[in-house]
Short mmCIF file of C-alpha atoms in Angstrom, two decimals:
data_model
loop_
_atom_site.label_atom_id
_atom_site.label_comp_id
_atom_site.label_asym_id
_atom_site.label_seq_id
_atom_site.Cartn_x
_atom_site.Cartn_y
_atom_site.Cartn_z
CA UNK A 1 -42.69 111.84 88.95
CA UNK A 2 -41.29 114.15 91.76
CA UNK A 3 -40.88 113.02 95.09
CA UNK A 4 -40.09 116.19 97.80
CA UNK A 5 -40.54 116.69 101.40
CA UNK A 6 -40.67 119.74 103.79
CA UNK A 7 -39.30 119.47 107.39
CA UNK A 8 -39.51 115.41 106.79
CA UNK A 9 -43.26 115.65 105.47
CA UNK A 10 -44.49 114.71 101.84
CA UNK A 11 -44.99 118.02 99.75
CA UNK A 12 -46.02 118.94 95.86
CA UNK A 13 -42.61 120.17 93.85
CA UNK A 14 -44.05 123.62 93.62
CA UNK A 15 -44.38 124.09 97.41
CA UNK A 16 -41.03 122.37 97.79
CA UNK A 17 -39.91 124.84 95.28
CA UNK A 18 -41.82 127.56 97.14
CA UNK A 19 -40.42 126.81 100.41
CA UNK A 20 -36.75 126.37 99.39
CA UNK A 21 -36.60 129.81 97.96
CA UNK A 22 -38.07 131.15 101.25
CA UNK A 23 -35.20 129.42 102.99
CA UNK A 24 -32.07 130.83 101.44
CA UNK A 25 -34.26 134.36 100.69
CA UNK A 26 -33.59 134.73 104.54
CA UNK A 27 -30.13 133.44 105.15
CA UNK A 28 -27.48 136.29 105.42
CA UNK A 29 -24.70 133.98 103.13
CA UNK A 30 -26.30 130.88 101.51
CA UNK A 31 -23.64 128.74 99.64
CA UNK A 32 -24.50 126.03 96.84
CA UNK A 33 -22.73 122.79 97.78
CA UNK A 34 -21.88 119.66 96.43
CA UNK A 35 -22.89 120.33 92.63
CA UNK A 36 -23.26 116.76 91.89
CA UNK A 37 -25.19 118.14 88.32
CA UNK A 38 -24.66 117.90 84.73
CA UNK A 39 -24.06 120.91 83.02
CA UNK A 40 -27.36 122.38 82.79
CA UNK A 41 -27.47 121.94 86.35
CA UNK A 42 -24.43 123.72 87.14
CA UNK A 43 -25.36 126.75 85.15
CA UNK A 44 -28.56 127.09 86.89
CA UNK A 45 -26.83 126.84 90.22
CA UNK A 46 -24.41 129.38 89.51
CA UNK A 47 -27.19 131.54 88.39
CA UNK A 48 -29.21 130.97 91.46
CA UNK A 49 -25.77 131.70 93.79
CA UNK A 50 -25.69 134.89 91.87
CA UNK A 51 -28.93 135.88 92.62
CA UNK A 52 -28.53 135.23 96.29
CA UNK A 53 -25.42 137.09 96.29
CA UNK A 54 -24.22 133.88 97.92
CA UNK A 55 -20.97 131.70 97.09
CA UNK A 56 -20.81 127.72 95.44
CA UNK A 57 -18.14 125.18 95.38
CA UNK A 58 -18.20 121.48 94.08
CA UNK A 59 -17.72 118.08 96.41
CA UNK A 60 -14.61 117.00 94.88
CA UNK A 61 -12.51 120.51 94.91
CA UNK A 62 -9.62 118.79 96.90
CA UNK A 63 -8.90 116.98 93.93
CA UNK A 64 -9.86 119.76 91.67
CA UNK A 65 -7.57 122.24 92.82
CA UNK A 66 -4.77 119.76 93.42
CA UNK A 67 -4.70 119.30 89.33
CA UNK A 68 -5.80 123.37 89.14
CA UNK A 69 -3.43 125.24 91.26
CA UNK A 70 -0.46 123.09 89.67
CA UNK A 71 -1.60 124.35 86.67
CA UNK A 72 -1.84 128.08 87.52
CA UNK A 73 1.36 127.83 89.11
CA UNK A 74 3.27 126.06 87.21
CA UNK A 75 2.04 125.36 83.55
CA UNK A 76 0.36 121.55 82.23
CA UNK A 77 0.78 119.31 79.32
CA UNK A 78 -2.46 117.15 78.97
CA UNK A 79 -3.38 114.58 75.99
CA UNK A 80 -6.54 112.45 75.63
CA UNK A 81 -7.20 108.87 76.57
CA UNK A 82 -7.70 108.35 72.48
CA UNK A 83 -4.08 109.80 71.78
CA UNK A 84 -2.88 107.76 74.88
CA UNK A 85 -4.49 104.74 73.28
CA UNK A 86 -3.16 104.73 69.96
CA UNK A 87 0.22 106.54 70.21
CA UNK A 88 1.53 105.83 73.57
CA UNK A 89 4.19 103.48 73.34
CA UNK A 90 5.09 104.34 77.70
CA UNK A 91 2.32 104.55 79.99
CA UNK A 92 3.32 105.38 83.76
CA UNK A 93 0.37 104.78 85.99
CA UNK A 94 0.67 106.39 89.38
CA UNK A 95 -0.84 106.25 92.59
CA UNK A 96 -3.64 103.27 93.57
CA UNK A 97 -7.08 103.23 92.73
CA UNK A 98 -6.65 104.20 89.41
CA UNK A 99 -9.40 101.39 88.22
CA UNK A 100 -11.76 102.52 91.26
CA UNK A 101 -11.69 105.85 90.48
CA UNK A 102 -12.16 105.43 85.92
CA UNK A 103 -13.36 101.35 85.87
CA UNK A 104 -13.04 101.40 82.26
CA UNK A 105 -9.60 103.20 82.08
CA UNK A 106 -7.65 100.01 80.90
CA UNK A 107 -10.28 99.10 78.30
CA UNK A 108 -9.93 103.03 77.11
CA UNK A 109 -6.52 102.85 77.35
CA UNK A 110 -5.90 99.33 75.60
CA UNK A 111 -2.40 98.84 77.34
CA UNK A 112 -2.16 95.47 76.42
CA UNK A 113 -2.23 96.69 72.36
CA UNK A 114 0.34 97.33 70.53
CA UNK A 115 0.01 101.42 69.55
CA UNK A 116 -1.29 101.26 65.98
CA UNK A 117 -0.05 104.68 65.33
CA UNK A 118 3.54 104.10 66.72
CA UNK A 119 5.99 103.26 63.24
CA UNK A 120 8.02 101.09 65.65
CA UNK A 121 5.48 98.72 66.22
CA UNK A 122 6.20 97.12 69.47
CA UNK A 123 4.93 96.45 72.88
CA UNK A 124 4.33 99.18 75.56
CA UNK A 125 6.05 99.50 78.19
CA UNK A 126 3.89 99.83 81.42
CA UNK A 127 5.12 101.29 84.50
CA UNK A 128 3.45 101.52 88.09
CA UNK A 129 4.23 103.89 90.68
CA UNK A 130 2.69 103.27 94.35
CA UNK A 131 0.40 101.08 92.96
CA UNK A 132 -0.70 99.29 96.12
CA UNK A 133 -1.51 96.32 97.42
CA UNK A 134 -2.46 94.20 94.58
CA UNK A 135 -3.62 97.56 92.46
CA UNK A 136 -0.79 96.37 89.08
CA UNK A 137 -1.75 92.56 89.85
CA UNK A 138 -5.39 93.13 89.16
CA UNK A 139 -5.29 94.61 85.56
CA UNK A 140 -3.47 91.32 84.90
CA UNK A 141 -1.09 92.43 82.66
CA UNK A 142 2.65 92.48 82.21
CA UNK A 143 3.46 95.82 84.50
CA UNK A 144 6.48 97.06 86.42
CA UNK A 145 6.05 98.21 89.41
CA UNK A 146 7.65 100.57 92.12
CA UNK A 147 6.16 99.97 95.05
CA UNK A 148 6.34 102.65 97.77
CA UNK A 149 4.54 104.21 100.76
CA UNK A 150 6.36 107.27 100.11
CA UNK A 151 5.11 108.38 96.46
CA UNK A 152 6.10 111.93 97.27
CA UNK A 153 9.98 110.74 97.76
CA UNK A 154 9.81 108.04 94.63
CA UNK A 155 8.46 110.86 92.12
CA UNK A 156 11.19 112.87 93.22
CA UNK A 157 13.64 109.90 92.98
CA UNK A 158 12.24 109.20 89.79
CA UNK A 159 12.92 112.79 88.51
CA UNK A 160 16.69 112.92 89.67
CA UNK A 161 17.13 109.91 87.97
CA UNK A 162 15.75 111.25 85.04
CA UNK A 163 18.14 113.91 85.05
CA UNK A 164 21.10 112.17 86.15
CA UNK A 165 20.91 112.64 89.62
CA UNK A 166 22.04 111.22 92.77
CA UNK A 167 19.74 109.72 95.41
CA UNK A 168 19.79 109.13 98.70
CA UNK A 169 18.00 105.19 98.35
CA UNK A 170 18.76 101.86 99.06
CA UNK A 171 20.04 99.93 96.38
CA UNK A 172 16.92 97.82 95.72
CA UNK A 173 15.23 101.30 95.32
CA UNK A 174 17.63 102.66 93.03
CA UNK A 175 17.84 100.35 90.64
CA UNK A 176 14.46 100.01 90.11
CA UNK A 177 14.25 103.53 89.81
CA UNK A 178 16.99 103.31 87.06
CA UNK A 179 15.20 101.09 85.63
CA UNK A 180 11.81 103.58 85.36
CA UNK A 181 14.00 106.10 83.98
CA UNK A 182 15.88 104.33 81.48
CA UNK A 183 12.16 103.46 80.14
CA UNK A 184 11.20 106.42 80.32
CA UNK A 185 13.85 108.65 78.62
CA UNK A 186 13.72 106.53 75.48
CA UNK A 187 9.63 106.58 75.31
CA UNK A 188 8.84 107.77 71.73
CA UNK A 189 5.20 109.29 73.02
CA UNK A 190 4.84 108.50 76.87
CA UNK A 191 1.80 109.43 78.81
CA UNK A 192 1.44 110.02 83.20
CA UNK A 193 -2.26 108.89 83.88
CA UNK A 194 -2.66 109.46 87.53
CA UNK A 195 -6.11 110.36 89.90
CA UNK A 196 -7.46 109.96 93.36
CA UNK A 197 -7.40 111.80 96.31
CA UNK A 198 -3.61 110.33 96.73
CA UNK A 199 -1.87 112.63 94.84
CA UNK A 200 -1.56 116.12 96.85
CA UNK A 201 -0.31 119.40 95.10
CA UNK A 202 3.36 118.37 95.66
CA UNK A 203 3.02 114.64 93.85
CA UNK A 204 1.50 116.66 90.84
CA UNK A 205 3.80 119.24 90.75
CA UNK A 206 6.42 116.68 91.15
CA UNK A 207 5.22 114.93 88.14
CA UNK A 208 4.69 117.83 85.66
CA UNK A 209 8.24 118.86 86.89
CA UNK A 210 9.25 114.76 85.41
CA UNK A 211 7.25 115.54 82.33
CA UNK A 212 8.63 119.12 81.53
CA UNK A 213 12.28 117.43 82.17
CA UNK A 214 11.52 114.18 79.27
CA UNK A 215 9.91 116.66 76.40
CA UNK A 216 13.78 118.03 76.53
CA UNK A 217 14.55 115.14 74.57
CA UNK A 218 11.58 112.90 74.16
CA UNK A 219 7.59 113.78 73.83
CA UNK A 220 5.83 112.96 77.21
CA UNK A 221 2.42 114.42 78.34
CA UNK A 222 -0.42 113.92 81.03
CA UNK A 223 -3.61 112.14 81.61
CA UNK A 224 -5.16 113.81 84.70
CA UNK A 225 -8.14 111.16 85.51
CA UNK A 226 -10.14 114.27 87.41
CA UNK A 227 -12.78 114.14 89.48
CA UNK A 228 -16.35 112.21 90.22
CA UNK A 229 -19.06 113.87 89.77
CA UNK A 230 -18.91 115.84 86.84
CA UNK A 231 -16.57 118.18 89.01
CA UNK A 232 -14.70 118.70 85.27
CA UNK A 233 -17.65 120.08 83.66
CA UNK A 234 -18.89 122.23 86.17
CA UNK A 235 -15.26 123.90 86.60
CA UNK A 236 -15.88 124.39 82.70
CA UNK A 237 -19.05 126.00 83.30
CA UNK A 238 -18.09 127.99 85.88
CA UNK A 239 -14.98 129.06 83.71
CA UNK A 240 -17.22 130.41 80.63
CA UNK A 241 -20.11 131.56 83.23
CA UNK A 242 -17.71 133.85 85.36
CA UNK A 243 -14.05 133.72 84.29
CA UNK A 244 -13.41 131.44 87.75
CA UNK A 245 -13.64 127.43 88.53
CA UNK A 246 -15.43 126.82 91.63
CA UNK A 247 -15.19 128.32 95.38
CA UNK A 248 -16.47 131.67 94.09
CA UNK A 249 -18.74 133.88 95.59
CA UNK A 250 -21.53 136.72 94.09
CA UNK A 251 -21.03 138.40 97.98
CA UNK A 252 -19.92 141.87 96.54
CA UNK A 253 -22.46 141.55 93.29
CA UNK A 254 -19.82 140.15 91.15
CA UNK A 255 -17.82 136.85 90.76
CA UNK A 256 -14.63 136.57 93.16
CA UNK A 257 -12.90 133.25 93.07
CA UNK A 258 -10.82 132.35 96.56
CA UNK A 259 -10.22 128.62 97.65
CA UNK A 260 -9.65 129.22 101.39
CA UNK A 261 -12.30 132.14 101.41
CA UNK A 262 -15.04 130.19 99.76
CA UNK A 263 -14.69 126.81 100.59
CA UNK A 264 -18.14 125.94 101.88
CA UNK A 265 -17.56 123.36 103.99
CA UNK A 266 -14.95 125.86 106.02
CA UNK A 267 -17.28 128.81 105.49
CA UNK A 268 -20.51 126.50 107.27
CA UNK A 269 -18.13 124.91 110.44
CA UNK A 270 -17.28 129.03 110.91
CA UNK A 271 -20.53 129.81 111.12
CA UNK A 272 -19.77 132.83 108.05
CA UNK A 273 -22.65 131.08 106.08
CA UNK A 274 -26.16 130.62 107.54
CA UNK A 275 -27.87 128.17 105.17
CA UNK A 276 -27.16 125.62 102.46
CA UNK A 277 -27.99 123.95 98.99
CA UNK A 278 -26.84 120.20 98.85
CA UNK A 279 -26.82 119.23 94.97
CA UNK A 280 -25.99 115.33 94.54
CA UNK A 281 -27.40 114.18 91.22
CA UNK A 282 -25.23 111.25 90.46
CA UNK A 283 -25.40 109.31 94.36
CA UNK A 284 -25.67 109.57 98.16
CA UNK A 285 -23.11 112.10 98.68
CA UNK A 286 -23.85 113.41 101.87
CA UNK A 287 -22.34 117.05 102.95
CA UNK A 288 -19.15 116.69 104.98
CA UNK A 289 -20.03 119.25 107.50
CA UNK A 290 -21.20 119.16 110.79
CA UNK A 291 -22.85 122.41 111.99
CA UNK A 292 -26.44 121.93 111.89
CA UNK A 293 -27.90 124.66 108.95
CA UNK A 294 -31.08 124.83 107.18
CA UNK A 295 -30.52 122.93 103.67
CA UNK A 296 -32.08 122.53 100.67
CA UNK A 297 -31.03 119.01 99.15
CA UNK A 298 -32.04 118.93 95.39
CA UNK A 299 -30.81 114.75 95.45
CA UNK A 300 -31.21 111.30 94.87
CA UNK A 301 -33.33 109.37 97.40
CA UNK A 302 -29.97 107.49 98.22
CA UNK A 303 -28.67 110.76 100.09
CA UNK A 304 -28.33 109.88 103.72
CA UNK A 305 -27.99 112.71 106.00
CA UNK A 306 -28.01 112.66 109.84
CA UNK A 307 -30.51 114.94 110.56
CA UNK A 308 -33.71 115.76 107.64
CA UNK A 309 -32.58 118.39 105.46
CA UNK A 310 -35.47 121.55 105.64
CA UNK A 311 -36.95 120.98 102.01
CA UNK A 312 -35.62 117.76 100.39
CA UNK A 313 -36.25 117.42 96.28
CA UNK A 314 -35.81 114.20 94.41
CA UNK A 315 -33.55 115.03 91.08
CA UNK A 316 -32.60 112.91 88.19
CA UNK A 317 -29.69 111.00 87.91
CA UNK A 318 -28.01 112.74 84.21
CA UNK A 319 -27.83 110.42 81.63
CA UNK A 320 -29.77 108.36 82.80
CA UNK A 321 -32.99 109.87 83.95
CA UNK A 322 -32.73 113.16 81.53
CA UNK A 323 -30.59 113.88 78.96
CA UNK A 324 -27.48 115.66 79.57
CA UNK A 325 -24.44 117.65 78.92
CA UNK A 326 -21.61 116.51 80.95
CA UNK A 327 -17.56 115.97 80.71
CA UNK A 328 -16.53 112.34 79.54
CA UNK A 329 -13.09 111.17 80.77
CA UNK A 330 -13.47 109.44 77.18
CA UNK A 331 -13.15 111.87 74.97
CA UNK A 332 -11.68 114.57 77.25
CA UNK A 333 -14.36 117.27 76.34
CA UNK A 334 -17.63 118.13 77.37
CA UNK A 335 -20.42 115.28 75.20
CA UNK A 336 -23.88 115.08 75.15
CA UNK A 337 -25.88 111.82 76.58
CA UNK A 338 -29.43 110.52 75.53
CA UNK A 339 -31.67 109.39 78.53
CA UNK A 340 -31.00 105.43 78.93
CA UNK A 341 -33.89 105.26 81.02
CA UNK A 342 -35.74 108.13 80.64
CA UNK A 343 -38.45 109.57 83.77
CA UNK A 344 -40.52 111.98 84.69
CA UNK A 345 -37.92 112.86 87.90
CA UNK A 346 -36.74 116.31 87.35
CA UNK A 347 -33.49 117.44 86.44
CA UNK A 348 -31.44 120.00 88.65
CA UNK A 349 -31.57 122.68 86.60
CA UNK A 350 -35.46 122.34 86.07
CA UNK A 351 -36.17 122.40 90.33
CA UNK A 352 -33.59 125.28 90.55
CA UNK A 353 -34.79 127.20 87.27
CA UNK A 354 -38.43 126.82 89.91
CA UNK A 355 -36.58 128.36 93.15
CA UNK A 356 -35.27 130.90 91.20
CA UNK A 357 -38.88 131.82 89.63
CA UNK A 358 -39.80 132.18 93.64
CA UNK A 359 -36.42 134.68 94.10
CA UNK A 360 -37.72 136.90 90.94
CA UNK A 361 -34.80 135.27 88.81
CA UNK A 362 -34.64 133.79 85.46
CA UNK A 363 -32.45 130.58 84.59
CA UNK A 364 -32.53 130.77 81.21
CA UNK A 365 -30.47 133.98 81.14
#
């Protein structure tokens, strides 16, 4: 059943609805924050940013351009955690939190296996950059480990080593990092699996650099673990919907992608946009601003935000709730997921497929 309020007060969906659309009708540049949403969802939210002539951007884009703008800059080589898990015979972890950010990455993964598709048939080497305090010790399995508060300086250690190098480290330091590079230049199949808001554009770029360098000689590719939220699928969308990923804006009539320009969270603390859509599907998420703009949270009833958003809309969780369309970190690709506990909560895209029937628009388009 649908739970909404307006201004703090219990309301029907359809004036929710009704009310919302009045909202952003009025604003001079509404944006479309947080996109917490499944697939369906994001669609419908890019449609509705269109129609407003307004710009949208996801939670997580720190860590989606960090992965992205390597990749436009310089070029990626990405496998899957299934080709990881039954050809990798080298698996370099880097950064902490890898477990906190995919909890079932090491059961995906299978490091402790030997790789049945691997003719040599022995035991993987595991490696562990910057793991942190007690990050390697908790998988509990047999993992080497560089430890370092400096992962920017070990990755490009790591790389000079690679390449026959000299470095500037203490000897401690430098023999382990011989050590890393030894494994690595005779990997057969070796796979980076890295994520978290750790690793800036530098670390990643320092990485694919390491990676470009090994498929010289040996064949070495990446595991990117991404971003919460579904913030993989709704770059997808956004990719087939308008050519861009996310921070992109409808302001002229037609899709222009910037990440400075439309970065909601700088575009609301400048005061450029004058009201806001807060989409959180999967949690509390709250929005990391703090100018105080009319919004429109289409969320969970876990959302905790300091002051009562203007209309507030109770959505599904995806998967769960509805059924869904969403990226899996298992499979690498976009899957469809059956309702575990299906309810009559609403989805995102059906509440904004109803503010968009309020604008004169069409969802379905």
């Amino acid at each position: 059943m649908s739970e909404a309020r307006i201004n703090g007060k219990p309301a029907s969906l359809a004036a929710a609805a009704e009310r919302a659309a009045e909202i952003l009708s009025q604003a001079r540049l509404p944006v479309i924050a947080g996109l917490g949403t499944d697939v369906a969802g994001a669609r419908a939210s890019i449609l509705l940013a269109e129609k407003l002539r307004g710009a949208y951007d996801h939670m997580h884009s720190a860590r989606i351009f960090a992965d992205l703008d390597v990749m436009r800059q310089a070029g990626l080589m990405f496998t899957t955690p299934s080709e990881a898990r039954l050809r990798a015979d080298v698996l370099l972890f880097v950064g902490k939190d890898l477990t906190k950010v995919w909890p079932e990455l090491m059961a995906r993964l299978s490091p402790a296996e030997i790789p049945p598709f691997d003719l040599a048939q022995v035991p993987r080497n595991l490696l562990w950059v910057a793991p942190g305090r007690g990050g390697a010790k908790a998988v509990g399995l047999p993992i080497e480990t560089l430890d370092t508060s400096d992962l920017h300086g070990a990755l490009a250690g790591l790389r000079a080593r690679v390449a026959g190098r000299a470095v500037n480290s203490a000897k401690g330091t430098l023999r382990k990092l011989d050590e890393f590079a030894s494994v690595l230049k005779s990997a057969r199949f070796g796979v980076a699996v890295w994520g978290g808001e750790e690793l800036d554009r530098l670390s990643i770029e320092m990485l694919h650099g390491l990676i470009t360098d090994l498929n010289k000689t040996i064949r070495f590719s990446a595991l990117p673990l991404g971003g919460a939220d579904n913030a993989s699928g709704v770059v997808q969308t956004s990719g087939w919907m308008t050519g861009f990923p996310v921070r992109t804006s409808f302001g002229r009539g037609f899709p222009e992608h910037d990440t400075w320009r439309f970065d909601t969270t700088r575009m609301i603390e400048s005061g450029e946009a004058d009201a806001a859509v807060w989409i959180s599907a999967y949690g509390g998420a709250a929005p990391p601003w703090k100018k105080n703009i009319p919004i429109v949270a289409l969320a969970s009833p876990h959302l905790a935000l300091a002051r009562e958003p203007r209309v507030f809309i109770k959505v599904g969780h995806p998967g769960i709730d509805h059924d869904a369309a969403e990226f899996a970190r298992e499979t690498n690709s976009i899957v469809a997921r059956v309702a575990s506990h299906p309810s009559q909560t609403p989805s995102v895209a059906a509440v904004v497929s109803q503010i968009l029937k309020h604008l004169g628009g069409d969802a379905t388009c």
